[in-house]
PDB file of C-alpha atoms in Angstrom:
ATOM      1  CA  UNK A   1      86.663 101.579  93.281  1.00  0.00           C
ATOM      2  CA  UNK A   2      86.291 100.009  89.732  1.00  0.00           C
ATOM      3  CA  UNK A   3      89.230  98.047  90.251  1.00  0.00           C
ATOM      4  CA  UNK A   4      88.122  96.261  93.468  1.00  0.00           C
ATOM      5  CA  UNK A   5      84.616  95.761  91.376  1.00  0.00           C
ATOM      6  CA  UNK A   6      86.248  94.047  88.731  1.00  0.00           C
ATOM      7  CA  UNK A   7      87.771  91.759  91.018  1.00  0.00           C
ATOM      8  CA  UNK A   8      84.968  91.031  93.479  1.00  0.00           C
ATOM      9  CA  UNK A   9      86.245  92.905  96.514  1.00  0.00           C
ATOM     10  CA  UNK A  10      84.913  95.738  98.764  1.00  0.00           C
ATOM     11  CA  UNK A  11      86.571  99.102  98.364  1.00  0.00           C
ATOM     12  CA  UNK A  12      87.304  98.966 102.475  1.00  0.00           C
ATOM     13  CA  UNK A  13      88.821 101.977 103.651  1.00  0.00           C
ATOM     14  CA  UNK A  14      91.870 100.140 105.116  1.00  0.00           C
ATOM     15  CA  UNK A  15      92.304  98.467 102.056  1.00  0.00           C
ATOM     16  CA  UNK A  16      91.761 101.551  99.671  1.00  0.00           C
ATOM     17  CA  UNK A  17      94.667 103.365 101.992  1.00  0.00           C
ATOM     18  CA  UNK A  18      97.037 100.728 101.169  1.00  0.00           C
ATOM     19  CA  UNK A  19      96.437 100.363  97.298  1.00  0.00           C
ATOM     20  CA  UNK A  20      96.813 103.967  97.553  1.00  0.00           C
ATOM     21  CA  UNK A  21      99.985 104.012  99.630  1.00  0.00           C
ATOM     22  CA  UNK A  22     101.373 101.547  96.472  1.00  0.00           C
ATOM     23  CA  UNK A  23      99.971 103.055  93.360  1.00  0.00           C
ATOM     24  CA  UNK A  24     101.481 106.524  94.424  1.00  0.00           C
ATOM     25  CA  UNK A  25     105.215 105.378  95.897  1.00  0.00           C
ATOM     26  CA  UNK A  26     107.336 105.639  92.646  1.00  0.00           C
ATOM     27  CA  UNK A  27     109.420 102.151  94.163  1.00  0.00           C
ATOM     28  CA  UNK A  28     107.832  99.498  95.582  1.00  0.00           C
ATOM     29  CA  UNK A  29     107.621  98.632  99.119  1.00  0.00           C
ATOM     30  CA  UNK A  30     107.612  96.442 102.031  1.00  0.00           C
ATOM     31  CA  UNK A  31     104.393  95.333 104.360  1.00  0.00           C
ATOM     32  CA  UNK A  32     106.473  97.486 106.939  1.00  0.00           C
ATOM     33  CA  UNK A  33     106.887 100.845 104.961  1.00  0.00           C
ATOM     34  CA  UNK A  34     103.225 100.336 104.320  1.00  0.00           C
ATOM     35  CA  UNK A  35     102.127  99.627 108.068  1.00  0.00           C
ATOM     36  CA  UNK A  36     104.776 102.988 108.917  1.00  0.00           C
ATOM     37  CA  UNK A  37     103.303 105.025 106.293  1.00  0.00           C
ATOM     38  CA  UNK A  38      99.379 104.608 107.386  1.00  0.00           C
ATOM     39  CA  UNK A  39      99.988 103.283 111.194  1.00  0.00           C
ATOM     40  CA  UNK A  40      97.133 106.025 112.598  1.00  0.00           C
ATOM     41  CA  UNK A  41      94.879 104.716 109.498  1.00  0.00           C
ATOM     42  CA  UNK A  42      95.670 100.852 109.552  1.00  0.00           C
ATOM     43  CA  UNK A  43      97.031  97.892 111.718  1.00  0.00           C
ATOM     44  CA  UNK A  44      99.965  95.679 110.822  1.00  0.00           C
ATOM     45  CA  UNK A  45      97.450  92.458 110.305  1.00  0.00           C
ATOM     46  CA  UNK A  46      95.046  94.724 108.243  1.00  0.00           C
ATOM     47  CA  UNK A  47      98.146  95.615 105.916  1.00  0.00           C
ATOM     48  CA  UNK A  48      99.597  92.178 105.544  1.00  0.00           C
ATOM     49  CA  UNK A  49      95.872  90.542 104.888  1.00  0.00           C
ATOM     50  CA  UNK A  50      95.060  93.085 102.046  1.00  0.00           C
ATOM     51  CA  UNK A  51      98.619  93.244 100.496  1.00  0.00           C
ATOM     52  CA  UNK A  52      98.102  89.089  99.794  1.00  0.00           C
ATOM     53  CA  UNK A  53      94.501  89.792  98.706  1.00  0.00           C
ATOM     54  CA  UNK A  54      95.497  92.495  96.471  1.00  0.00           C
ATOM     55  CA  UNK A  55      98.630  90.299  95.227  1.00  0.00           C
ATOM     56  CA  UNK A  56      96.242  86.835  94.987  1.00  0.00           C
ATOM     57  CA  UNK A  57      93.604  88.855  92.742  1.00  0.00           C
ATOM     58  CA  UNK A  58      96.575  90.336  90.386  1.00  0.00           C
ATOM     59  CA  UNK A  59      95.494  94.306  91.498  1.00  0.00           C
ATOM     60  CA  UNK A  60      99.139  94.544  92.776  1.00  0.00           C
ATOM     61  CA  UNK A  61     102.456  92.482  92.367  1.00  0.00           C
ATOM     62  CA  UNK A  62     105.707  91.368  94.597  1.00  0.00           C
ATOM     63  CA  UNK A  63     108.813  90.218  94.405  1.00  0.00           C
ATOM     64  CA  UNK A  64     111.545  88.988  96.963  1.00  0.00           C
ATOM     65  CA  UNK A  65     114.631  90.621  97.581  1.00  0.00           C
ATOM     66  CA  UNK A  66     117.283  89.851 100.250  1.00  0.00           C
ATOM     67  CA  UNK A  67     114.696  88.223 102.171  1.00  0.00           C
ATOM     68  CA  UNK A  68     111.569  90.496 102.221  1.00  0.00           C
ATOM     69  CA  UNK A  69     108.468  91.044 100.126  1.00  0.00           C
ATOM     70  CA  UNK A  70     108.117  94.524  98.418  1.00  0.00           C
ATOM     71  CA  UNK A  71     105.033  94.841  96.150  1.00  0.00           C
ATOM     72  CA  UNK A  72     103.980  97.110  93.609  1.00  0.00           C
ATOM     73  CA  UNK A  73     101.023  98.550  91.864  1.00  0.00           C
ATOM     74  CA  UNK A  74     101.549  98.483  87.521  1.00  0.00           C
ATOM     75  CA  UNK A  75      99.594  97.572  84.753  1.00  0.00           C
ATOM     76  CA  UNK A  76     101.284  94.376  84.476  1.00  0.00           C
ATOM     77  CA  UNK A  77     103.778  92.461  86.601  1.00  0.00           C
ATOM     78  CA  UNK A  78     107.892  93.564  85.604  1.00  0.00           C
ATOM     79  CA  UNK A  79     110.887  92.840  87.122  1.00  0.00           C
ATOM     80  CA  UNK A  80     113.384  95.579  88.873  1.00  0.00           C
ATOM     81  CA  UNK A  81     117.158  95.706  88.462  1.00  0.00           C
ATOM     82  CA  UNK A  82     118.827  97.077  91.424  1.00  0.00           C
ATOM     83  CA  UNK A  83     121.974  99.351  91.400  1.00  0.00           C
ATOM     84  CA  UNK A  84     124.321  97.466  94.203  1.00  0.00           C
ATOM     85  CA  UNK A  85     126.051 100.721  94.351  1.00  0.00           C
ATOM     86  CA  UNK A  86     123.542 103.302  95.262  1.00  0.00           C
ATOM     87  CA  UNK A  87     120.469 101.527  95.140  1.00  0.00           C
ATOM     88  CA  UNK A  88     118.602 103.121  91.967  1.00  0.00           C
ATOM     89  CA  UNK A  89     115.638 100.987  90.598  1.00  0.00           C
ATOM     90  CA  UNK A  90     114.704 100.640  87.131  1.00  0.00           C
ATOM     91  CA  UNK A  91     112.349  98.470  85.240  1.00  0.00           C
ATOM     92  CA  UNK A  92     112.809  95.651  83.329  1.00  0.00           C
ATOM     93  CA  UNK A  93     109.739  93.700  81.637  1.00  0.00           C
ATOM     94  CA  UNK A  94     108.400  90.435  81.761  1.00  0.00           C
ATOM     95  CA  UNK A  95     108.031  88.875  78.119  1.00  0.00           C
ATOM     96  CA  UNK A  96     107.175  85.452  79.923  1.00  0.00           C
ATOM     97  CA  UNK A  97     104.450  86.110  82.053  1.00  0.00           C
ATOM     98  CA  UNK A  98     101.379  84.598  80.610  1.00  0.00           C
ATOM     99  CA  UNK A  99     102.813  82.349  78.096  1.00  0.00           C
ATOM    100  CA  UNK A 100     105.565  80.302  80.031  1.00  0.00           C
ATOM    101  CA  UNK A 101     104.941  76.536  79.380  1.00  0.00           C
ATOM    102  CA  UNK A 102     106.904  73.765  81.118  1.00  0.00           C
ATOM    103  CA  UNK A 103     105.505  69.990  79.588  1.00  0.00           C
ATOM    104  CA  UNK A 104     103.741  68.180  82.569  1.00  0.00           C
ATOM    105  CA  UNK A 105     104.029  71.981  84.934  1.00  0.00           C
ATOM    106  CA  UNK A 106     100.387  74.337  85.531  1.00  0.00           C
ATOM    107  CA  UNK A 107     100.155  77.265  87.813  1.00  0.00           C
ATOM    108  CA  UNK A 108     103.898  78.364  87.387  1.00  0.00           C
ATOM    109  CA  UNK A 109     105.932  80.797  88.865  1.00  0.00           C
ATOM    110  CA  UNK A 110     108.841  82.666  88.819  1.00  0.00           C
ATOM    111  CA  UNK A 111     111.497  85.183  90.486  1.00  0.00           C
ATOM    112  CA  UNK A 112     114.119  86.851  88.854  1.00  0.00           C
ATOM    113  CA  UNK A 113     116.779  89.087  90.840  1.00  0.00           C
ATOM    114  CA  UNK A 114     118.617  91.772  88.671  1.00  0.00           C
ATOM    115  CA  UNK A 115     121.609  93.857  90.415  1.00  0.00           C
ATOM    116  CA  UNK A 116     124.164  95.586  88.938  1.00  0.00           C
ATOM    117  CA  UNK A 117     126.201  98.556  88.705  1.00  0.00           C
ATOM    118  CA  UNK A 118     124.178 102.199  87.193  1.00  0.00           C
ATOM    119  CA  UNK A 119     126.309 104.268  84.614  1.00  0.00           C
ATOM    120  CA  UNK A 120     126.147 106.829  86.665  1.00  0.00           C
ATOM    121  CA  UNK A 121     128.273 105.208  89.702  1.00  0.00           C
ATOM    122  CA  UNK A 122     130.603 103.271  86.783  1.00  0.00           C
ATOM    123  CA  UNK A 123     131.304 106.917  86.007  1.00  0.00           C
ATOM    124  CA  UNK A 124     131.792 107.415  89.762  1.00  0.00           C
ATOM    125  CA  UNK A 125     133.314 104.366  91.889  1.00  0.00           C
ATOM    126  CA  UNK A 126     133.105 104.899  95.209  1.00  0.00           C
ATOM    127  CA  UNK A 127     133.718 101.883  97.912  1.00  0.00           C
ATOM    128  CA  UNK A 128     130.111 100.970  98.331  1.00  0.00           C
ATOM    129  CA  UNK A 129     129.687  99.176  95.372  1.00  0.00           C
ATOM    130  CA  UNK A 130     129.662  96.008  98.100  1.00  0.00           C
ATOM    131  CA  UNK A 131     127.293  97.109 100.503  1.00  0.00           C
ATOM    132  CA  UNK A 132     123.785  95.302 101.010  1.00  0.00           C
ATOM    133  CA  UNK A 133     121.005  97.649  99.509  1.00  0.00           C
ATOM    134  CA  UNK A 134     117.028  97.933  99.499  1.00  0.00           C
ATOM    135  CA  UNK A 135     114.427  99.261  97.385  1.00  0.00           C
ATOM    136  CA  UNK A 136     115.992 102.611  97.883  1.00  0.00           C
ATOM    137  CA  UNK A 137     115.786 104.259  94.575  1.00  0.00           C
ATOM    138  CA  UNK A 138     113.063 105.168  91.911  1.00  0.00           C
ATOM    139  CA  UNK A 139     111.344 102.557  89.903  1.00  0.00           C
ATOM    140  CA  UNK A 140     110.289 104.878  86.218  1.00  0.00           C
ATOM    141  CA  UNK A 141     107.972 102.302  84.955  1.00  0.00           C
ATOM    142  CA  UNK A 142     105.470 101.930  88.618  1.00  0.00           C
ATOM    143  CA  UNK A 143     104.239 105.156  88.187  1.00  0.00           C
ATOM    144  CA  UNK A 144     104.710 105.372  84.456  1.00  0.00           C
ATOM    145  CA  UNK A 145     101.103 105.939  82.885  1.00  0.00           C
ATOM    146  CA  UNK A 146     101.571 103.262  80.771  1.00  0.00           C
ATOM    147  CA  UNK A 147     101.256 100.918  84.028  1.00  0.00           C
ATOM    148  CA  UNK A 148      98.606 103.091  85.575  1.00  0.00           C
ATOM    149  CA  UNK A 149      94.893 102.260  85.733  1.00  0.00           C
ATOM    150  CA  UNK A 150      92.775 105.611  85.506  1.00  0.00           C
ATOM    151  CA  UNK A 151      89.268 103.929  84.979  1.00  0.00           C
ATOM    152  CA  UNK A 152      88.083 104.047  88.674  1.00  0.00           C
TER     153      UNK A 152
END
């Protein structure tokens, strides 16, 4: 509850479910595999209202990939490389989050989409390597206690 304290917002039930749902999944995930994971707890609109209020106060992050959201609860806000092959997700830091500057730019943004091939499917090629993939895999550094706030 410290966490929504620090950030002005009520500890809701609803909401507490879905920060829950994110700070335990070891990948991140879409609004929907939120919404199918606590459907007899919350309603779609409850889930898509708290994931931007969660994202807008900086408790959890997103990112856009093959056009969806999937969101994420770390320490700090990373990027994800995605195996094209078999869909494994690792972590990849951010060492331009806070001090980006662009002359005449505020308030700035960014994306950044990784994808590439694992060792471990260079080692064994198989005729996927094409196919479309999602958020499939394991992201380490999500659930890494480095990235995990145990205060509340």
């Amino acid at each position: 509850n410290e966490i929504f304290k620090t950030n002005n917002l009520k500890a809701t039930k609803p909401r507490l479910a879905i920060f829950l749902c994110l700070k335990r999944s070891r990948r991140p995930l879409t609004a929907d595999d939120i919404y199918l994971h606590l459907r007899k707890k919350v309603n779609r609109a409850t889930v898509y209202r708290n994931l931007e209020l969660l994202r807008d106060s900086e408790i959890i992050f997103s990112e856009h990939y093959q056009n969806k959201s999937y969101y994420y609860f770390a320490k700090s806000p990373h990027h994800h490389i995605i195996c094209r092959s078999c869909g494994r997700v690792e972590c990849v830091p951010c060492y331009h989050q806070r001090s980006f500057k662009v002359k005449d730019f505020t308030a700035i943004t960014h994306e950044m989409k990784l994808e590439g091939i694992c060792n471990n499917c260079l080692k064994q090629p198989n005729e996927k390597d094409n196919c479309s993939i999602n958020f499939s895999g394991i992201c380490i550094d999500c659930t890494d206690s480095r990235y995990i706030i145990t205060a509340w």
